[in-house]
Short mmCIF file of C-alpha atoms in Angstrom, two decimals:
data_model
loop_
_atom_site.label_atom_id
_atom_site.label_comp_id
_atom_site.label_asym_id
_atom_site.label_seq_id
_atom_site.Cartn_x
_atom_site.Cartn_y
_atom_site.Cartn_z
CA MET A 303 -21.85 -15.55 2.85
CA SER A 304 -23.97 -14.66 -0.18
CA GLY A 305 -23.67 -16.52 -3.47
CA HIS A 306 -21.92 -13.76 -5.40
CA LYS A 307 -19.38 -13.24 -2.60
CA LEU A 308 -18.67 -16.98 -2.49
CA ILE A 309 -17.99 -17.09 -6.23
CA PHE A 310 -15.71 -14.07 -5.99
CA PHE A 311 -13.85 -15.61 -3.06
CA ILE A 312 -13.26 -18.92 -4.83
CA PHE A 313 -11.85 -17.34 -7.94
CA HIS A 314 -9.48 -14.92 -6.20
CA PHE A 315 -6.46 -16.31 -4.40
CA SER A 316 -7.95 -18.31 -1.58
CA CYS A 317 -5.60 -20.93 -0.22
CA PHE A 318 -8.11 -23.68 -0.90
CA TYR A 319 -9.65 -24.10 -4.34
CA ALA A 320 -12.64 -26.35 -5.04
CA ILE A 321 -13.54 -26.34 -8.73
CA SER A 322 -15.19 -29.00 -10.89
CA GLY A 323 -15.08 -31.50 -8.05
CA MET A 324 -11.31 -31.15 -7.49
CA SER A 325 -9.65 -29.85 -4.33
CA ILE A 326 -6.20 -28.31 -4.69
CA THR A 327 -4.23 -26.84 -1.81
CA THR A 328 -1.79 -24.23 -3.10
CA GLU A 329 1.09 -22.47 -1.38
CA LEU A 330 1.65 -19.09 -3.03
CA THR A 331 5.38 -18.55 -3.60
CA VAL A 332 7.25 -15.66 -5.19
CA ASN A 333 9.79 -16.11 -7.97
CA GLN A 334 11.79 -13.68 -10.07
CA SER A 335 11.15 -13.74 -13.80
CA THR A 336 14.40 -13.59 -15.75
CA GLN A 337 12.59 -12.78 -18.99
CA THR A 338 10.81 -9.64 -17.79
CA ASN A 339 12.87 -8.61 -14.74
CA SER A 340 9.61 -8.60 -12.80
CA PHE A 341 8.29 -11.08 -10.25
CA CYS A 342 5.65 -13.74 -10.37
CA VAL A 343 3.50 -15.69 -7.96
CA CYS A 344 2.75 -19.40 -8.22
CA MET A 345 -0.99 -19.93 -8.47
CA PRO A 346 -3.52 -22.13 -10.28
CA TYR A 347 -3.23 -21.30 -13.97
CA TRP A 348 -6.92 -20.41 -14.36
CA LEU A 349 -6.35 -17.29 -12.24
CA CYS A 350 -3.73 -15.96 -14.67
CA LYS A 351 -3.98 -14.39 -18.11
CA GLU A 352 -2.95 -16.53 -21.08
CA ASP A 353 0.29 -14.55 -21.53
CA TYR A 354 1.06 -14.92 -17.79
CA SER A 355 1.06 -11.10 -17.48
CA GLY A 356 -1.37 -10.71 -14.58
CA LEU A 357 -4.66 -11.69 -12.99
CA THR A 358 -7.77 -12.55 -14.94
CA ASP A 359 -11.47 -12.82 -14.16
CA ASP A 360 -11.94 -15.26 -17.06
CA ILE A 361 -12.19 -18.80 -15.67
CA SER A 362 -13.27 -20.49 -18.91
CA SER A 363 -9.97 -22.38 -19.10
CA VAL A 364 -10.91 -24.44 -16.05
CA VAL A 365 -13.13 -26.70 -18.17
CA ASP A 366 -10.06 -28.34 -19.74
CA ILE A 367 -7.62 -28.51 -16.90
CA ARG A 368 -5.20 -30.85 -18.69
CA SER A 369 -4.51 -28.66 -21.69
CA MET A 370 -1.73 -26.53 -20.17
CA LEU A 371 0.09 -29.02 -17.96
CA VAL A 372 2.96 -29.75 -20.35
CA ASN A 373 3.63 -26.10 -21.13
CA LYS A 374 3.29 -25.16 -17.49
CA MET A 375 5.98 -27.57 -16.38
CA GLU A 376 8.31 -26.39 -19.13
CA GLU A 377 7.82 -22.64 -18.70
CA THR A 378 7.44 -21.94 -14.98
CA PRO A 379 9.39 -22.72 -11.80
CA CYS A 380 6.28 -23.77 -9.89
CA THR A 381 6.21 -27.32 -8.54
CA ALA A 382 2.58 -27.87 -7.51
CA ASP A 383 0.24 -29.53 -9.99
CA PHE A 384 -1.80 -27.07 -12.09
CA ASP A 385 0.29 -24.09 -10.91
CA MET A 386 1.99 -21.50 -13.10
CA CYS A 387 4.08 -18.44 -12.30
CA CYS A 388 1.84 -15.45 -12.98
CA GLN A 389 3.56 -12.06 -13.29
CA VAL A 390 2.44 -9.43 -10.81
CA GLN A 391 3.12 -5.73 -11.39
CA CYS A 392 3.92 -3.28 -8.63
CA GLY A 393 1.75 -0.20 -8.21
CA ARG A 394 -1.41 -1.55 -9.83
CA ARG A 395 -4.37 0.35 -8.34
CA ARG A 396 -7.76 -1.27 -8.57
CA ARG A 397 -10.43 0.76 -10.34
CA SER A 398 -13.34 1.76 -8.15
CA ILE A 399 -16.26 -0.55 -8.82
CA TYR A 400 -18.57 2.25 -7.72
CA GLU A 401 -16.93 4.95 -9.85
CA ASP A 402 -19.77 5.31 -12.34
CA ASN A 403 -22.55 3.60 -10.41
CA LYS A 404 -24.12 5.96 -7.88
CA ASP A 405 -27.17 3.74 -7.40
CA PHE A 406 -24.97 0.83 -6.35
CA ARG A 407 -22.98 3.07 -3.99
CA ASN A 408 -26.15 4.35 -2.32
CA LYS A 409 -27.35 0.81 -1.59
CA ARG A 410 -24.35 -0.04 0.59
CA THR A 411 -24.89 -0.46 4.32
CA GLU A 412 -23.19 2.20 6.41
CA LYS A 413 -20.71 0.85 8.98
CA PRO A 414 -20.58 2.21 12.57
CA PHE A 415 -17.42 3.73 14.00
CA ALA A 416 -15.58 1.11 16.05
CA ARG A 417 -13.45 3.25 18.40
CA ILE A 418 -10.38 1.06 17.90
CA PHE A 419 -7.85 3.91 18.05
CA PRO A 420 -7.80 4.99 21.71
CA SER A 421 -4.12 5.99 21.97
CA ILE A 422 -2.59 6.83 18.60
CA LEU A 423 0.60 8.80 19.16
CA SER A 424 1.82 9.28 15.59
CA GLN A 425 1.95 12.61 13.80
CA ARG A 426 -0.50 13.37 11.21
CA ILE A 427 -7.16 11.70 5.74
CA LEU A 428 -8.96 14.75 5.86
CA GLY A 429 -11.81 15.48 3.50
CA THR A 430 -15.56 15.43 3.07
CA ASN A 431 -16.18 11.71 2.54
CA ASN A 432 -13.52 10.32 0.18
CA GLU A 433 -14.02 6.70 1.16
CA ALA A 434 -11.70 4.29 -0.65
CA GLU A 435 -13.11 1.13 -2.15
CA PHE A 436 -12.16 -2.32 -0.93
CA GLY A 437 -8.86 -3.31 -2.55
CA GLU A 438 -8.37 0.06 -4.26
CA PHE A 439 -4.96 0.53 -2.61
CA PRO A 440 -3.65 -3.04 -2.25
CA TRP A 441 -0.29 -1.88 -0.87
CA MET A 442 -1.93 -0.13 2.11
CA LEU A 443 -0.99 -1.61 5.49
CA GLY A 444 -1.86 -0.98 9.12
CA ILE A 445 0.68 -1.30 11.96
CA LEU A 446 -0.51 -2.47 15.37
CA TRP A 447 1.40 -2.38 18.66
CA LYS A 448 -0.08 -4.27 21.60
CA THR A 449 -3.30 -4.68 19.59
CA VAL A 450 -3.68 -0.90 19.13
CA PHE A 451 -3.46 0.71 15.69
CA GLN A 452 -0.37 2.91 15.45
CA CYS A 453 0.32 3.98 11.87
CA GLY A 454 -0.07 3.24 8.22
CA ALA A 455 2.57 1.62 6.02
CA SER A 456 3.04 0.33 2.48
CA LEU A 457 4.01 -3.06 1.07
CA ILE A 458 7.16 -2.91 -1.08
CA HIS A 459 7.88 -6.65 -1.07
CA PRO A 460 5.75 -9.60 0.09
CA GLN A 461 7.90 -9.71 3.23
CA VAL A 462 8.84 -6.01 3.72
CA ALA A 463 6.74 -3.02 4.79
CA MET A 464 7.83 0.63 4.60
CA THR A 465 6.69 3.26 7.10
CA ALA A 466 7.79 6.38 8.97
CA ALA A 467 10.57 5.89 11.51
CA HIS A 468 8.67 7.91 14.12
CA CYS A 469 5.93 5.28 14.03
CA VAL A 470 8.14 2.42 15.19
CA ALA A 471 11.12 3.98 17.00
CA GLY A 472 11.23 2.99 20.66
CA LYS A 473 8.45 0.42 20.40
CA GLU A 474 9.25 -2.61 22.57
CA GLY A 475 7.97 -6.00 21.57
CA PRO A 476 6.86 -7.23 18.15
CA LEU A 477 4.65 -5.15 15.90
CA LYS A 478 1.83 -6.63 13.88
CA VAL A 479 1.34 -5.61 10.25
CA ARG A 480 -2.06 -6.06 8.62
CA ALA A 481 -2.68 -6.20 4.86
CA GLY A 482 -5.93 -6.32 2.94
CA GLU A 483 -7.78 -4.33 5.61
CA TRP A 484 -10.49 -1.85 4.64
CA ASN A 485 -12.95 -1.45 7.49
CA TRP A 486 -11.56 -2.05 10.98
CA ALA A 487 -15.05 -2.22 12.49
CA ASN A 488 -15.99 -5.55 10.96
CA ASN A 489 -14.72 -8.57 9.04
CA ASP A 490 -17.24 -8.74 6.21
CA GLU A 491 -14.85 -7.79 3.39
CA THR A 492 -14.95 -10.00 0.30
CA LEU A 493 -11.46 -11.31 1.06
CA PRO A 494 -10.08 -11.70 4.59
CA HIS A 495 -7.24 -9.52 5.81
CA GLN A 496 -3.83 -11.01 6.59
CA GLU A 497 -1.53 -10.36 9.56
CA ARG A 498 2.20 -10.85 9.99
CA ILE A 499 4.64 -10.25 12.84
CA THR A 500 7.74 -8.08 12.41
CA LYS A 501 10.96 -9.96 13.01
CA LYS A 502 13.26 -6.99 12.29
CA VAL A 503 12.87 -3.20 12.27
CA ILE A 504 15.34 -1.21 10.14
CA ILE A 505 15.32 2.50 11.00
CA HIS A 506 17.39 4.83 8.82
CA GLN A 507 20.77 5.36 10.45
CA HIS A 508 20.41 9.16 10.26
CA TYR A 509 16.87 9.39 11.60
CA HIS A 510 16.68 12.27 14.08
CA PRO A 511 13.66 12.13 16.43
CA MET A 512 13.85 15.82 17.35
CA THR A 513 13.86 17.17 13.79
CA ILE A 514 12.13 14.05 12.32
CA ARG A 515 14.70 14.10 9.48
CA ASN A 516 15.23 10.87 7.50
CA ASP A 517 11.91 9.60 8.86
CA ILE A 518 11.89 6.21 7.15
CA ALA A 519 11.93 2.59 8.32
CA LEU A 520 11.53 -0.89 6.87
CA LEU A 521 9.77 -3.73 8.67
CA VAL A 522 10.90 -7.26 7.84
CA LEU A 523 8.07 -9.72 8.41
CA ASP A 524 8.15 -13.25 9.78
CA LYS A 525 6.73 -14.60 6.52
CA PRO A 526 5.53 -13.15 3.19
CA PHE A 527 2.05 -11.83 2.63
CA ARG A 528 0.04 -13.70 0.02
CA ILE A 529 -0.43 -11.54 -3.08
CA THR A 530 -4.17 -11.36 -3.68
CA GLU A 531 -6.81 -9.14 -5.23
CA SER A 532 -6.58 -6.90 -2.16
CA VAL A 533 -2.86 -7.25 -1.30
CA GLY A 534 -0.16 -6.00 -3.69
CA ILE A 535 3.16 -4.21 -4.05
CA VAL A 536 3.64 -0.46 -4.58
CA CYS A 537 6.34 0.74 -6.99
CA ILE A 538 9.37 2.65 -5.69
CA PRO A 539 10.62 5.49 -7.95
CA PRO A 540 14.24 5.93 -9.06
CA GLN A 541 16.72 7.81 -6.87
CA ASN A 542 16.04 11.58 -6.66
CA MET A 543 13.01 11.53 -8.97
CA ASN A 544 11.15 14.86 -8.87
CA PHE A 545 7.36 14.89 -8.55
CA ASP A 546 6.82 18.67 -8.44
CA GLY A 547 3.42 19.56 -9.88
CA ALA A 548 2.08 16.01 -9.88
CA VAL A 549 -1.33 15.33 -8.36
CA CYS A 550 -0.92 12.35 -6.06
CA THR A 551 -3.11 10.36 -3.67
CA ALA A 552 -2.78 9.70 0.06
CA SER A 553 -4.70 7.00 1.90
CA GLY A 554 -5.13 6.22 5.58
CA TRP A 555 -7.34 5.75 8.62
CA GLY A 556 -6.43 9.00 10.41
CA LYS A 557 -8.60 11.81 11.77
CA ASN A 558 -11.13 13.59 9.55
CA ALA A 559 -10.52 16.95 11.27
CA HIS A 560 -7.68 18.51 13.27
CA TYR A 561 -9.35 19.36 16.59
CA ASN A 562 -12.62 17.48 17.00
CA GLY A 563 -12.12 14.87 14.30
CA GLN A 564 -12.58 11.12 14.68
CA TYR A 565 -10.23 8.36 13.61
CA GLN A 566 -11.73 6.51 10.69
CA ASP A 567 -12.76 2.86 10.67
CA THR A 568 -12.95 2.80 6.85
CA LEU A 569 -9.96 3.60 4.64
CA LYS A 570 -10.06 7.13 3.22
CA LYS A 571 -8.25 8.75 0.30
CA THR A 572 -7.54 12.28 -0.88
CA ASP A 573 -5.80 13.79 -3.92
CA LEU A 574 -2.97 16.22 -3.15
CA PRO A 575 -0.68 18.24 -5.43
CA ILE A 576 3.08 18.09 -4.82
CA VAL A 577 4.31 21.55 -3.78
CA GLU A 578 7.68 22.84 -4.99
CA ARG A 579 10.30 22.90 -2.22
CA GLU A 580 11.06 26.64 -2.13
CA LYS A 581 7.39 27.55 -2.10
CA CYS A 582 6.69 25.08 0.71
CA THR A 583 9.62 26.38 2.76
CA ASN A 584 8.34 29.94 2.49
CA VAL A 585 4.80 28.92 3.44
CA LEU A 586 5.99 27.02 6.51
CA ARG A 587 8.19 29.95 7.55
CA GLU A 588 5.28 32.36 7.37
CA ALA A 589 2.85 29.98 9.04
CA ARG A 590 4.77 29.29 12.23
CA LEU A 591 8.37 28.14 11.85
CA GLY A 592 10.15 31.46 11.29
CA GLN A 593 12.56 32.83 8.69
CA LEU A 594 15.47 30.61 9.72
CA PHE A 595 13.59 27.41 8.94
CA ASN A 596 14.80 25.35 5.98
CA LEU A 597 12.97 22.27 4.77
CA HIS A 598 15.38 19.35 4.93
CA ARG A 599 15.98 17.46 1.70
CA SER A 600 14.55 14.30 3.28
CA PHE A 601 11.09 15.91 3.05
CA ILE A 602 8.67 16.92 0.30
CA CYS A 603 5.39 18.82 0.60
CA ALA A 604 1.92 18.08 -0.71
CA GLY A 605 -1.51 19.64 -0.34
CA GLY A 606 -2.41 23.16 0.70
CA GLU A 607 -6.07 22.99 -0.33
CA GLU A 608 -8.59 23.72 2.40
CA ASN A 609 -10.06 20.61 4.06
CA LYS A 610 -7.92 18.23 1.99
CA ASP A 611 -4.98 16.80 3.91
CA THR A 612 -3.56 13.95 5.91
CA CYS A 613 -3.94 14.23 9.66
CA LYS A 614 -3.21 12.56 13.00
CA GLY A 615 -3.20 8.80 12.67
CA ASP A 616 -2.16 8.85 9.00
CA GLY A 617 1.56 8.78 9.89
CA GLY A 618 3.53 6.19 7.91
CA SER A 619 0.86 5.98 5.20
CA PRO A 620 1.84 6.21 1.53
CA LEU A 621 1.51 9.15 -0.85
CA VAL A 622 1.44 7.65 -4.35
CA CYS A 623 1.64 9.30 -7.76
CA PRO A 624 0.45 7.94 -11.11
CA ILE A 625 3.15 6.56 -13.38
CA HIS A 626 3.38 8.56 -16.58
CA ASN A 627 1.69 6.89 -19.56
CA ASP A 628 0.67 3.79 -17.60
CA GLU A 629 -2.95 3.93 -16.49
CA ASP A 630 -3.77 2.80 -12.96
CA ARG A 631 -0.15 2.17 -11.90
CA TYR A 632 1.39 4.16 -9.07
CA GLU A 633 4.75 4.74 -7.42
CA GLN A 634 5.30 6.01 -3.91
CA ALA A 635 6.55 9.59 -3.71
CA GLY A 636 6.06 10.15 0.02
CA ILE A 637 5.34 8.82 3.49
CA VAL A 638 3.05 10.82 5.78
CA SER A 639 5.35 12.46 8.35
CA TRP A 640 4.25 15.77 9.94
CA GLY A 641 2.41 19.05 9.51
CA LEU A 642 1.49 22.28 11.28
CA THR A 643 -2.23 21.59 11.20
CA CYS A 644 -4.70 19.54 9.17
CA GLY A 645 -6.50 20.91 6.14
CA SER A 646 -5.63 24.59 6.51
CA LYS A 647 -5.71 26.61 3.31
CA ASN A 648 -2.26 27.22 1.75
CA THR A 649 -0.49 25.08 4.37
CA PRO A 650 0.78 21.83 2.85
CA GLY A 651 1.62 18.69 4.79
CA VAL A 652 5.15 17.32 4.99
CA TYR A 653 6.08 13.87 3.72
CA VAL A 654 9.19 11.70 3.61
CA ASN A 655 10.96 12.20 0.27
CA VAL A 656 10.90 8.54 -0.81
CA PRO A 657 12.97 9.01 -4.02
CA LEU A 658 15.84 10.35 -1.91
CA PHE A 659 15.97 6.98 -0.14
CA SER A 660 15.58 4.74 -3.17
CA ASP A 661 19.22 3.62 -3.12
CA TRP A 662 19.06 3.12 0.65
CA ILE A 663 16.01 0.89 0.22
CA ASP A 664 17.88 -1.15 -2.39
CA ASP A 665 20.88 -1.52 -0.07
CA GLN A 666 18.75 -2.80 2.80
CA MET A 667 16.88 -5.22 0.55
CA GLN A 668 20.10 -6.59 -0.90
CA LYS A 669 21.46 -7.19 2.60
CA LEU A 670 18.35 -9.28 3.21
CA ASN A 671 18.84 -11.13 -0.11
CA PHE A 672 15.48 -9.83 -1.34
CA ASP A 673 14.80 -9.06 -4.99
CA THR A 674 14.73 -5.30 -5.65
CA SER A 675 13.05 -5.62 -9.06
CA ILE A 676 9.79 -6.51 -7.31
CA TYR A 677 9.06 -2.83 -6.60
CA ARG A 678 10.59 -1.33 -9.74
CA TYR A 679 8.53 -0.14 -12.67
CA PHE A 680 9.58 -1.26 -16.14
CA ALA A 681 7.84 0.21 -19.16
CA ASP A 682 7.63 -3.14 -20.94
CA ASN A 683 6.05 -4.98 -17.97
#
């Protein structure tokens, strides 16, 4: 491991910290903050901003490790020495480190395709290149069944994943859920990925496999994921929120073309406009489904631009939209569900209407005694 990667690894959420000659083993735990109605993660205080509002890259406070101990014990619920409860916001998308640095991008080593998707059965990112950066979508998950990649998913709580019901219905045996993954062909990411086992699958009670209506499921994991630089929570919008006209972003490892495309080893992304329901219904009728077709309210549509779409293998992956007036924060509007083709002009893809199920998600989380504020956006957070 190179020097710069080692420094980055030490200062970002590793379970073992070795700084200034001290070794501290830290268990990351999640607590609800009563002051901000958000949630926080216990971690060494030098990883957190001075106002406890999020992560910091400034480690200058480490030189005087004793200065915050009294305040820490008084103000946070954490029990380990040198820990504090650092607030973590849902929906925080990492800025691309290559966004304005073409020279740096061009120096990266290209990764070979790994052929790890031999039997994907899910319905439905399509584009020219559109490679996501490592950690850019920290809520992005991969679901594996019998060691084979099945679908995408999103993290809505450290111990709960959300995906499409068609991805997990009828699967016998435990599913694995992987967080912090970027390139499935190798393990040289700056931070290692994490894996958990599902201990419970909650499929919507009105899911219909023939019509794919109410295509939503929650996966309860055997233990929480550690919140890190590359693993985070996506925000869930309020019940029945309308995203018509918004330009949103889908991410996934699916095919890059409908017929002769390859499944992608590196996470891809594509921007897609939300299409108004009546317009989408008419387009789908004309394309193939006939004049009697009506788009069920459990679906929304996005896309319709040529060669920009989700495709086979992207099923279960999130479609996220920027939160108004809050830069770099996103809430999940859709889940990749189905489509007539991939990337055809004027033919949008169909996604689960996540806002329709917001109350249902809350109900399931409350039954599990999980905090629902973790995935809610609050303007003052």
